[in-house]
Coordinates of C-alpha atoms and ligand atoms in Angstrom, one line a residue:
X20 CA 174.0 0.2 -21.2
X21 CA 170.6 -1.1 -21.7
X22 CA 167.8 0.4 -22.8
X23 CA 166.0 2.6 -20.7
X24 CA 162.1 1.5 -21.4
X25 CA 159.1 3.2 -20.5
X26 CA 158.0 2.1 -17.1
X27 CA 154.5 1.1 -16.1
X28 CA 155.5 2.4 -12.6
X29 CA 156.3 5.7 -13.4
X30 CA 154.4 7.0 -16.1
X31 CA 151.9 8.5 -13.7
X32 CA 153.8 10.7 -11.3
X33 CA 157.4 10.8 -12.9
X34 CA 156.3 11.4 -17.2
X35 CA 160.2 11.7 -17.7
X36 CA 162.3 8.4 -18.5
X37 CA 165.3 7.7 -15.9
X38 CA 168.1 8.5 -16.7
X39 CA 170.3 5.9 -17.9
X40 CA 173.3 6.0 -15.8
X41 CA 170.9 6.4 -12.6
X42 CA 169.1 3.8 -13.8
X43 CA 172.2 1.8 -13.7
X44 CA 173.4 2.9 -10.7
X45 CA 170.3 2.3 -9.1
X46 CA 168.9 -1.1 -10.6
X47 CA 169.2 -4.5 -8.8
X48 CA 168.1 -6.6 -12.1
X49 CA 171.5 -8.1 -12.6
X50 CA 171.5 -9.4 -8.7
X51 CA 167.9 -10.0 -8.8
X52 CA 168.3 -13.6 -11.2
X53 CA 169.0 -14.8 -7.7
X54 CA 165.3 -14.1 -7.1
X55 CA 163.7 -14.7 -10.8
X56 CA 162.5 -18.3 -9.7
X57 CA 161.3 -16.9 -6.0
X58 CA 159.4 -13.5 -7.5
X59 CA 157.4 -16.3 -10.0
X60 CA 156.1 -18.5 -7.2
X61 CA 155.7 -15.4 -5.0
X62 CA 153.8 -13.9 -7.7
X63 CA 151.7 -16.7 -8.3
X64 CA 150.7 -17.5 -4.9
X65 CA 149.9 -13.7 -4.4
X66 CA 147.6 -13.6 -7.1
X67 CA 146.1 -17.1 -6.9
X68 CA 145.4 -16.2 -2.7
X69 CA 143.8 -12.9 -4.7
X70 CA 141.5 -15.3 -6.9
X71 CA 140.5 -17.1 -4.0
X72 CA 139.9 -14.4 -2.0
X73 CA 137.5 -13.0 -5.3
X74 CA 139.7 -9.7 -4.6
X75 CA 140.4 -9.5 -8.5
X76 CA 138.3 -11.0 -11.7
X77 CA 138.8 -14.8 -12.1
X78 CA 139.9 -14.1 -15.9
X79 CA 142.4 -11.3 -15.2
X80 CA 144.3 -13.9 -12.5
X81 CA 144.2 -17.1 -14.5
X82 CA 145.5 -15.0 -17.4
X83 CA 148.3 -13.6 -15.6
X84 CA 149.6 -17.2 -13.7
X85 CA 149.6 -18.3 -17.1
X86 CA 151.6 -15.5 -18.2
X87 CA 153.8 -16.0 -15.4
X88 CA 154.2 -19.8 -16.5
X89 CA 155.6 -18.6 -20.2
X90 CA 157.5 -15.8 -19.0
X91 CA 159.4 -19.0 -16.3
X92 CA 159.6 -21.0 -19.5
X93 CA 161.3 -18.0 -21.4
X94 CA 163.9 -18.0 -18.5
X95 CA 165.9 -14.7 -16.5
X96 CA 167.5 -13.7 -19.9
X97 CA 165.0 -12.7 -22.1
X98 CA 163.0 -10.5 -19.1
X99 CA 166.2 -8.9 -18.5
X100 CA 167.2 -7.8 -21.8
X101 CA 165.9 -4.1 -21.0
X102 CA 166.2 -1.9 -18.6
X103 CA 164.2 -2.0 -15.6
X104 CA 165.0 -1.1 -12.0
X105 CA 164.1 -4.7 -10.5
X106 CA 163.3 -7.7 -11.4
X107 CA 159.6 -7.0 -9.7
X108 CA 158.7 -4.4 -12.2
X109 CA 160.4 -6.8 -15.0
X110 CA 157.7 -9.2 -14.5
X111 CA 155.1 -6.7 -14.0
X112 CA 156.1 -5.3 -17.3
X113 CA 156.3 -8.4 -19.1
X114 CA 152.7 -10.0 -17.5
X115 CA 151.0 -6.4 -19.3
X116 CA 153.1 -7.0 -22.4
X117 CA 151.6 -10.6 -23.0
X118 CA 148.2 -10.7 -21.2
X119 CA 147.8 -6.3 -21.9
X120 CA 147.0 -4.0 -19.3
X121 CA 143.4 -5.0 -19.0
X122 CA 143.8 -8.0 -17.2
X123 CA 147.7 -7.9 -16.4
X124 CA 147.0 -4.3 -14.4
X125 CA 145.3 -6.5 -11.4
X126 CA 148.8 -8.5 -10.6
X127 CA 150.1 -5.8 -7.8
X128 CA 147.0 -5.2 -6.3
X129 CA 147.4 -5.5 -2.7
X130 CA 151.1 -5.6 -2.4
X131 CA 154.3 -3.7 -2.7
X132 CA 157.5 -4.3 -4.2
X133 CA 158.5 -4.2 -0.4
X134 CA 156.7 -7.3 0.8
X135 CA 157.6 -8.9 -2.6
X136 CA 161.2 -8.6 -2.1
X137 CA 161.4 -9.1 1.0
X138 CA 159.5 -12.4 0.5
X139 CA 161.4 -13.4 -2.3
X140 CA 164.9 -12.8 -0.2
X141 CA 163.9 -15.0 2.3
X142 CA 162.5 -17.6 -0.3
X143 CA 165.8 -17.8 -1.9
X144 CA 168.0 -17.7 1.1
X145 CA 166.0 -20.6 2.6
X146 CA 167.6 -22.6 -0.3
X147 CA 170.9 -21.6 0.0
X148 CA 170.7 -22.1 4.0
X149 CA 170.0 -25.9 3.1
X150 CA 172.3 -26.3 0.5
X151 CA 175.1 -24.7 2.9
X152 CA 174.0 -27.2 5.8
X153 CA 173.8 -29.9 3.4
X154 CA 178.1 -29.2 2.3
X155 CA 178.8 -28.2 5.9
X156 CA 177.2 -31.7 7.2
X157 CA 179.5 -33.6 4.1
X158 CA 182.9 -32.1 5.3
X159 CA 181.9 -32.7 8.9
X160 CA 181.3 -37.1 7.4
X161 CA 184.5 -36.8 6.4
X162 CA 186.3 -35.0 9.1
X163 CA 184.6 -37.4 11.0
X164 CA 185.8 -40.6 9.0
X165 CA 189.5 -39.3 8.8
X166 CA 189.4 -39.1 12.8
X167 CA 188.8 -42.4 13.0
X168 CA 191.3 -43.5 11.2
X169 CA 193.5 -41.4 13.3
X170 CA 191.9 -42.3 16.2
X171 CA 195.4 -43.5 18.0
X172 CA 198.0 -41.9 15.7
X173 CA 200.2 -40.0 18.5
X174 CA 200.7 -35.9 17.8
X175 CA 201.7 -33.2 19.4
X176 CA 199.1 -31.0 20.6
X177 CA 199.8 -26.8 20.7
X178 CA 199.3 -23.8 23.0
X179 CA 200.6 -20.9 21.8
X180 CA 201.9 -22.5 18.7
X181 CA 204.4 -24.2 20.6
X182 CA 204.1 -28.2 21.6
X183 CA 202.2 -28.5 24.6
X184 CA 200.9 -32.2 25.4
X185 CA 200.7 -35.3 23.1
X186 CA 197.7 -36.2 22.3
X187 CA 196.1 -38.1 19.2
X188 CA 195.7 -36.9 15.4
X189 CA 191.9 -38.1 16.1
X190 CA 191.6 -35.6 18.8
X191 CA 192.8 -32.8 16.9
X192 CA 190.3 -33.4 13.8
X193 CA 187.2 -33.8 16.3
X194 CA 187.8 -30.4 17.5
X195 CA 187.3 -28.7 14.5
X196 CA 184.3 -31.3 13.8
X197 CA 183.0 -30.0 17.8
X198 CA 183.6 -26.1 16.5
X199 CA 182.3 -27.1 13.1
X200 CA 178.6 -28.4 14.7
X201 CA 178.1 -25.4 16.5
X202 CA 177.8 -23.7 13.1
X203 CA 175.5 -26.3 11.5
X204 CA 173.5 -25.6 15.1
X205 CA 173.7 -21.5 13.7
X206 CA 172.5 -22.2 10.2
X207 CA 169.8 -24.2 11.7
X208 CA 168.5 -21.8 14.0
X209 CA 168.3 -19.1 11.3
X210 CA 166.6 -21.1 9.0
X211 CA 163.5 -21.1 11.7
X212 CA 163.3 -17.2 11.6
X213 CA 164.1 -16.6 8.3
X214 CA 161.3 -19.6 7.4
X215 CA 158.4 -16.5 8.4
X216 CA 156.6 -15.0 5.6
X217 CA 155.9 -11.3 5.0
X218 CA 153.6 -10.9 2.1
X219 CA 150.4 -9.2 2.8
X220 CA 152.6 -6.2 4.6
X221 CA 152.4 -4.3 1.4
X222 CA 154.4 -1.2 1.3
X223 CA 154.7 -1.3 5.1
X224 CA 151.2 -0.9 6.1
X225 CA 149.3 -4.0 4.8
X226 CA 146.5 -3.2 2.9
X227 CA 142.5 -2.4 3.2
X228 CA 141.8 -5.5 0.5
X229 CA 140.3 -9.1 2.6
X230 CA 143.8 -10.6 1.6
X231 CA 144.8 -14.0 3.3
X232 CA 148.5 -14.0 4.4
X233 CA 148.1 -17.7 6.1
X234 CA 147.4 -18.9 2.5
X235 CA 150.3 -17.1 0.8
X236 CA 152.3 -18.1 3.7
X237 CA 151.3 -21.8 3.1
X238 CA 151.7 -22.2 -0.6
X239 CA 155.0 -20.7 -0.2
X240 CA 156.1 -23.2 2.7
X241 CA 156.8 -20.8 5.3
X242 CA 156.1 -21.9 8.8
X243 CA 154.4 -18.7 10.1
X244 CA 153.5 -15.0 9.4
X245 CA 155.9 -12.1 10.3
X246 CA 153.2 -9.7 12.7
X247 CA 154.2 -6.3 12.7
X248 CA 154.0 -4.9 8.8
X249 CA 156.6 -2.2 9.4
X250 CA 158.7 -4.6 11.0
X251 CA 158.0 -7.6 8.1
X252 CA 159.1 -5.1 5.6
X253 CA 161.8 -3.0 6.5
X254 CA 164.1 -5.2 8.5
X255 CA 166.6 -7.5 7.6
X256 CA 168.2 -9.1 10.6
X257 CA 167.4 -12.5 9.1
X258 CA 170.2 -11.6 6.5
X259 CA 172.2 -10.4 8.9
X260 CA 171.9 -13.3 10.8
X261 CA 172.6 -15.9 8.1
X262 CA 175.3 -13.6 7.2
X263 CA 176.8 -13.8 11.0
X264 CA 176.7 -17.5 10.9
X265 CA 178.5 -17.7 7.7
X266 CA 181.3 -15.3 9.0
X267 CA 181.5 -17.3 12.1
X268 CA 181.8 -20.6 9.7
X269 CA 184.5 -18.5 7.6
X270 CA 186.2 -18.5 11.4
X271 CA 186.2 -21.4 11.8
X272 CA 186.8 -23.1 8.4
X273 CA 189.7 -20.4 8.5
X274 CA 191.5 -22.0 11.4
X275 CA 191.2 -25.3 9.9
X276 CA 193.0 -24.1 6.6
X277 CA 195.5 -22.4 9.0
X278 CA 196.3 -25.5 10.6
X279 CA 196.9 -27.6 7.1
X280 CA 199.2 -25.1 5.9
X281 CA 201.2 -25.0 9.2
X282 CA 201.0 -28.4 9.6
X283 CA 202.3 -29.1 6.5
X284 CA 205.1 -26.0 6.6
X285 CA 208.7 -27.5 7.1
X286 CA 209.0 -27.0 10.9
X287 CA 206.2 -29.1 11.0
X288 CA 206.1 -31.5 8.4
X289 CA 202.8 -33.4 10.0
X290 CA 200.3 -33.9 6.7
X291 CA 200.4 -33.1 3.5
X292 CA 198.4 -31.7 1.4
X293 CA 197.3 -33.7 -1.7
X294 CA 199.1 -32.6 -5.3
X295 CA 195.3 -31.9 -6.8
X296 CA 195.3 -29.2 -4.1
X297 CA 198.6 -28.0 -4.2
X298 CA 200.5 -25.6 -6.8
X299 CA 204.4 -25.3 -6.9
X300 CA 206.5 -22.5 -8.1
X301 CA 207.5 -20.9 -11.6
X302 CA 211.2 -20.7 -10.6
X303 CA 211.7 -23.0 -7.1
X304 CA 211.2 -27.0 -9.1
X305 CA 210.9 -28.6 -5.7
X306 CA 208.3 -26.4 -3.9
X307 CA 204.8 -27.6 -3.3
X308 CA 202.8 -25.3 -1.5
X309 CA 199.6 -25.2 -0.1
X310 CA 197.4 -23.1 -2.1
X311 CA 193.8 -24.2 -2.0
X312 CA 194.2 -23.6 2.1
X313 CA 195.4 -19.9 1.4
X314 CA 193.0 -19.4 -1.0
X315 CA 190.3 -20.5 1.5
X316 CA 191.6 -19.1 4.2
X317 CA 191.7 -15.8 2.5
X318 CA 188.2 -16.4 0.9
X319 CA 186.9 -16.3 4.4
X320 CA 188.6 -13.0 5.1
X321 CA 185.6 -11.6 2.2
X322 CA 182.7 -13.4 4.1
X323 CA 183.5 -11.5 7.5
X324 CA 184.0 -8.2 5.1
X325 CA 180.3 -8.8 3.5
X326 CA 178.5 -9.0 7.4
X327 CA 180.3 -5.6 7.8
X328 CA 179.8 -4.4 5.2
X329 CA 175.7 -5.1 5.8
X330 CA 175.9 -4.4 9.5
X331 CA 176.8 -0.9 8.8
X332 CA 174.0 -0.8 5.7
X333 CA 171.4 -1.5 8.3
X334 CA 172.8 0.3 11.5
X335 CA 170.7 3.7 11.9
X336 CA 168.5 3.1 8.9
X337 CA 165.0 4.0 9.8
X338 CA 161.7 1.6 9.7
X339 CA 160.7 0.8 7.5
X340 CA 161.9 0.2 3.5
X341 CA 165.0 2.3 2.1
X342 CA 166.3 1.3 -0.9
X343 CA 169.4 0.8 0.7
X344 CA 168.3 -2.3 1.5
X345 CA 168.6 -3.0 -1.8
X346 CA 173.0 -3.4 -1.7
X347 CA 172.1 -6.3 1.3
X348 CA 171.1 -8.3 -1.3
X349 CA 174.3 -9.0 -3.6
X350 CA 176.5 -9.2 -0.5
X351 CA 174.4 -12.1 0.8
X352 CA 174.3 -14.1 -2.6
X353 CA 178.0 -13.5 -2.7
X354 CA 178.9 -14.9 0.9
X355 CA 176.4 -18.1 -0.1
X356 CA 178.4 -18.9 -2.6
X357 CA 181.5 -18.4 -1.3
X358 CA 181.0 -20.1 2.1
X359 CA 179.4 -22.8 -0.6
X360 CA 182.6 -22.8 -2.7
X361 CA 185.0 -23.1 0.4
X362 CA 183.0 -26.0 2.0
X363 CA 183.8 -27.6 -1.4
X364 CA 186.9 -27.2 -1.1
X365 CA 188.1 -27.9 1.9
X366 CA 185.9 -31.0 2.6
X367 CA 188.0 -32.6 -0.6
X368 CA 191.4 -31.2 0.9
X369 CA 190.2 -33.3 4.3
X370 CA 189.2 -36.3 2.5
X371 CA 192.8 -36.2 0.7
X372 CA 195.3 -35.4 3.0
X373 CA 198.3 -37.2 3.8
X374 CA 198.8 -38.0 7.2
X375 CA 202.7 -38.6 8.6
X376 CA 202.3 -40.7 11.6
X377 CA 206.1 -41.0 11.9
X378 CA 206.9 -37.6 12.1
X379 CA 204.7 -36.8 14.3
X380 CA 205.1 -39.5 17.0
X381 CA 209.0 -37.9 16.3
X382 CA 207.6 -34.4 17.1
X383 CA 206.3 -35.7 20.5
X384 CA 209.1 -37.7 21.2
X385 CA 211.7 -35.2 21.2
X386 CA 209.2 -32.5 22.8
X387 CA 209.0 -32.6 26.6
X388 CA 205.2 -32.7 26.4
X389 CA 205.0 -35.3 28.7
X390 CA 206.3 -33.6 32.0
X391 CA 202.5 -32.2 32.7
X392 CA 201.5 -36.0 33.5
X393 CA 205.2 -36.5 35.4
X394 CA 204.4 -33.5 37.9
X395 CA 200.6 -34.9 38.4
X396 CA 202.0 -38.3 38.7
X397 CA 204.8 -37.1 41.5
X398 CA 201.9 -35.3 43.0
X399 CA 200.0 -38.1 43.5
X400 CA 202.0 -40.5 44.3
X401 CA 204.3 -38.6 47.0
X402 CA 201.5 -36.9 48.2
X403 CA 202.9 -33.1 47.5
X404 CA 201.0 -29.9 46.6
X405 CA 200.8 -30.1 42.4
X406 CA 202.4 -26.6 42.3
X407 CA 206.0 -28.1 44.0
X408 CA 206.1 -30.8 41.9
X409 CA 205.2 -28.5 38.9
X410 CA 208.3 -26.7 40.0
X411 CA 210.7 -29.5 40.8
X412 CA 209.5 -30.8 36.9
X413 CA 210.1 -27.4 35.6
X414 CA 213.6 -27.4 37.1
X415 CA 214.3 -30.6 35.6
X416 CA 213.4 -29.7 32.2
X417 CA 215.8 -27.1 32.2
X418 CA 218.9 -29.2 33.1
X419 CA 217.6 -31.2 30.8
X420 CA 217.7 -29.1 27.7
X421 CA 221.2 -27.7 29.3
X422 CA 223.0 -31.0 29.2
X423 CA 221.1 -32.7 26.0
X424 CA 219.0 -35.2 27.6
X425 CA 215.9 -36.7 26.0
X426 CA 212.9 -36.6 27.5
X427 CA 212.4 -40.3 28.2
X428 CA 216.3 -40.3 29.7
X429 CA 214.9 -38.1 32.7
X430 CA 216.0 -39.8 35.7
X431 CA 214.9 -40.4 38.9
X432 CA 218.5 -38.9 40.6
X433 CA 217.8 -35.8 38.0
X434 CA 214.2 -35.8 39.7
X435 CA 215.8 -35.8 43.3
X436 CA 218.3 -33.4 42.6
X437 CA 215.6 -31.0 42.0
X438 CA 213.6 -32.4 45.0
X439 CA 216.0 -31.3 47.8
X440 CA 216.3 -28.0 46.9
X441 CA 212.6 -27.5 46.5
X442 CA 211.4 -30.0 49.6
X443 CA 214.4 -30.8 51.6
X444 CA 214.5 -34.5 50.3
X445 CA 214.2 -37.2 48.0
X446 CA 211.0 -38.6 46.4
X447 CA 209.5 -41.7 47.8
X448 CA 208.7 -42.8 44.0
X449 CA 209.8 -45.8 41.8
X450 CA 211.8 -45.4 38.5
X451 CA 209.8 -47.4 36.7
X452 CA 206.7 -44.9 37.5
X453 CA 208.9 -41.9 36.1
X454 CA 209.6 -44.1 33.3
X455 CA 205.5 -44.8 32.7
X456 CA 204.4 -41.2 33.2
X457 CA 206.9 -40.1 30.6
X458 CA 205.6 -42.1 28.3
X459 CA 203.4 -40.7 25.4
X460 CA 201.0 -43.4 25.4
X461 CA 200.1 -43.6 28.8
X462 CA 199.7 -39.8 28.7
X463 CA 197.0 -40.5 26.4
X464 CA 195.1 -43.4 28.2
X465 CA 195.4 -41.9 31.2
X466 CA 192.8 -38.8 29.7
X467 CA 190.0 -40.6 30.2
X468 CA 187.6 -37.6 31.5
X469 CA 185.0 -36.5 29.1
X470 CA 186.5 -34.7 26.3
X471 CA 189.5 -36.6 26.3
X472 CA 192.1 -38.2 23.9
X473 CA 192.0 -41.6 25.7
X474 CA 190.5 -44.0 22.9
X475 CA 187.8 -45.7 24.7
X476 CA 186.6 -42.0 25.5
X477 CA 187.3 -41.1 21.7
X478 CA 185.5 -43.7 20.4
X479 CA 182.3 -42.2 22.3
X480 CA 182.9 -39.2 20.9
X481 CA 182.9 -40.9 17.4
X482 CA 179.7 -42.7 17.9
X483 CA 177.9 -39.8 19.6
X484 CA 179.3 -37.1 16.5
X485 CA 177.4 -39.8 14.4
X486 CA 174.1 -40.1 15.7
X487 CA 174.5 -36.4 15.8
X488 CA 174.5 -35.6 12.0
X489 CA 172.3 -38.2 10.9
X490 CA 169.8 -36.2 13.5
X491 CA 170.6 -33.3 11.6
X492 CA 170.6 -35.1 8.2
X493 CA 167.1 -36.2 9.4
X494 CA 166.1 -32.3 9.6
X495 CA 167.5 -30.9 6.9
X496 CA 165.8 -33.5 4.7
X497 CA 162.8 -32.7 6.5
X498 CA 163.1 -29.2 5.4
X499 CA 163.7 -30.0 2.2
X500 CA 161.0 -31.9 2.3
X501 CA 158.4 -29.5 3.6
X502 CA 159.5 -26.8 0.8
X503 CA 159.1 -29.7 -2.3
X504 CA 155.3 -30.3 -0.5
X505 CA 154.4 -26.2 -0.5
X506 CA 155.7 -26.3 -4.2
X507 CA 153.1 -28.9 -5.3
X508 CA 150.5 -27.1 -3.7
X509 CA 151.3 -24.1 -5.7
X510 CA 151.6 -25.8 -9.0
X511 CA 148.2 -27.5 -8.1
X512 CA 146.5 -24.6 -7.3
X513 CA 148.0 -22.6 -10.6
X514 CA 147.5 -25.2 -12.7
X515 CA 143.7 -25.8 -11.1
X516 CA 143.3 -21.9 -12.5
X517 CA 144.9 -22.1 -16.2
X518 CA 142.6 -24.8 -16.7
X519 CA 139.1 -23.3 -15.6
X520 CA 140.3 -20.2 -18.1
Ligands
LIG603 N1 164.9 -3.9 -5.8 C1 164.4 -3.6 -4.6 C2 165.2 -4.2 -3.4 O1 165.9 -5.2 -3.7 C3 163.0 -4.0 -4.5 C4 162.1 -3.2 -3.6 C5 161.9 -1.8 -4.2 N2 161.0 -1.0 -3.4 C6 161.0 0.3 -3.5 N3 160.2 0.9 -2.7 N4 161.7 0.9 -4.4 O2 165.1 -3.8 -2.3

């Protein structure tokens, strides 16, 4: 345990020291090195806006931004060598310590710990959401690229994990790059309202000192001010949210890593995982299985856990700041990095994995996937109701699987069998039109409606998912952007101070 020292916070109302284990129990210093680097700028544009502002002496602030300069040099480490119940009264601590009360005692006026962290939460998570969209918009290149490739390789397409209709390897991989987009949209969106500063709220009132919160606001890059003080402090559905869209990711991501590690099971046999990604066994010398996929796909399983986990912290927790808030924090640093570690992951599984074309133009072949476009085509060209030929097809199947015959062997006599029970007569149809609409390829071309696997109407969908990320690239480096320009302001504006001293 670490030392329990005595606390500038509480020597006023509360002489006695914590107690250690409470102090333990209690302390968010060993999650807050998330926040180190977002408490120092915080810090400094609080008390610079407070120079400004003439709200404390010039002398006292210029001392303590320089203070806060060394103690960012000195790194996380050293200030957390003790024992302190946050990292906000670390620094506080550590400011007095090298500048001495005298001038160090003016850094928290006009602020709480509850705007500060607050602030510094959604400073940090601001980072993470661009480093997530950043990895989520790399596996979405390369599910991208790998769908082109695939672009005409046949495959069987599922309902209900059984073969339903063929369509193209290309088809499959843009749907999880469609589902995938919708959660780069998420991230996106959240990113606006967690961008929304609350500093100046103080503990949850604001305070009675002229402070400026449009200056904090601006040398800390946020877009806008949060209004309401008791709202700015004491909620947290911008975690939440980010926490949501990370679980829905997890979703998603989850039902791609289900799909390589059936689709690379025996029954299937359609891809293959690359050996990098695979393990084998300690006793079975010819199994390979899919490990980095289960892994993933159970890693996932912890993301939706951790928005449950924080849903219920929140749900009937009364405005405005309760240190339960607090146990928010880890759980959304945790579910960063894991949905940062799985988009890792799987992008490089993606990019590596083997593809069997054969086996699965087999899969098709031998599957009666076809028939949906032999009923429409009977429909259409005899004129009949969909639902009869539907049922004449249906009938026809199951002879078929009774006596052995392929697919493509389906006759037209096997067809008119069926017919005059189900119509009273034959079809008016040519072989050779049976023969077409039971073939796997001109199931394919014949999808031409939007959303389809035909590969002029894939290739759309190719250029458009293009044009699409490097419109989000665009943005996100725009964000980026905005942040590195609010940091220079900061740094000229502290560094402006340290040098009048
Ligand atoms: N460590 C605290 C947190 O993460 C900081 C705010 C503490 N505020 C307070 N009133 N005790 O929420």
């Amino acid at each position: 345990m670490k030392k329990v020292r005595k606390s500038v916070l509480r020597r006023g109302r509360l002489p006695a020291k914590m107690d250690k284990r409470a102090l333990e129990y209690t302390s968010s210093l060993a999650v807050d090195e998330e926040i180190f680097e977002a408490d120092l700028k915080v810090t400094k544009a609080h008390v610079a806006m407070l120079i400004n502002q003439k709200i404390i002496p010039f002398e006292a602030g210029a001392k303590i931004l320089s203070a806060l300069t060394k103690i960012q040099a000195q790194g996380y480490e050293e200030l957390a060598k003790d024992g302190f119940e946050d990292i906000h009264e670390a620094i506080e601590s550590k400011v007095i310590e090298v500048v001495g009360e005298h001038q160090g005692g003016w850094i928290h006026t006009g602020r709480s710990r509850n705007d500060e962290v607050a602030t510094c939460l959604r400073i940090r998570l601001r980072e993470y959401l661009i480093e997530v969209s950043e990895n989520l918009i790399n596996l979405l290149q390369t599910i991208l690229e790998r769908a082109k490739g695939e672009k005409d390789t046949l495959a069987p397409a599922f309902t209900h994990t059984q073969i339903a209709q063929p369509t193209t390897f290309g088809h499959i991989l843009l749907a999880h790059f469609n589902a995938l987009t919708r959660d780069l949209s998420r991230l996106l969106e959240v990113y606006n309202r967690v961008n929304c500063s609350p500093l100046g709220c103080g503990a949850l009132t604001t305070t009675g000192y002229n402070i400026d919160r449009r200056l904090t606001a601006d040398l800390l890059g946020f877009k806008d001010i949060l209004d309401n003080s008791i709202d700015a402090v004491g909620s947290r559905d911008f975690i939440l949210e980010a926490m949501a869209a990370y679980a829905i990711l997890a979703v998603d991501i989850s039902r791609l890593c289900e799909e390589i590690i059936l689709f690379s099971s025996d029954g299937y046999r359609m891809v293959e995982l690359a050996d990098e990604y695979s393990s084998t066994s300690s006793i079975m010398p010819q199994k390979k299985n899919p490990d980095s996929a289960e892994v993933a796909r159970a890693r996932c399983a912890h993301t939706v856990g951790m928005l449950t986990a924080s849903l219920t912290i929140c749900k009937a927790l009364p405005f405005s700041y309760n240190r339960d808030l607090q146990e928010l924090n880890k759980l959304l640093w945790q579910s960063s990095k894991t949905t940062l570690d799985t988009l890792k992951i799987v992008e490089r599984m993606i990019a590596t994995l083997k593809v069997d074309r054969a086996r699965m133009k087999e899969l098709v072949e031998q599957s009666y996937s076809t028939t949906t476009e032999l009923a429409d085509t009977i429909a259409r060209e005899c004129g009949i109701p969909f639902r009869a030929a539907h049922t004449i097809v249906g009938m026809v199947v199951r002879k078929a699987l009774e006596k052995g015959v392929e697919p493509s062997k389906i006759s037209l006599e096997m067809i008119n069998t069926f017919s005059k029970k189900v119509l009273g007569r034959v079809l008016n149809i040519s072989e050779e039109a049976i023969r077409n609409s039971l073939n796997p390829s001109t199931f394919i071309s014949r999808r031409r409606v939007e959303g389809g696997p035909a590969p002029q109407t894939l290739d759309k969908a190719l250029s458009d998912g293009w044009l699409w990320l490097k419109e989000k690239l665009t943005s996100i480096r725009e964000m980026r952007a905005e942040l590195e320009r609010a940091d220079k302001r900061l740094v000229r504006i502290v560094g402006k101070y340290i040098s009048q001293l």
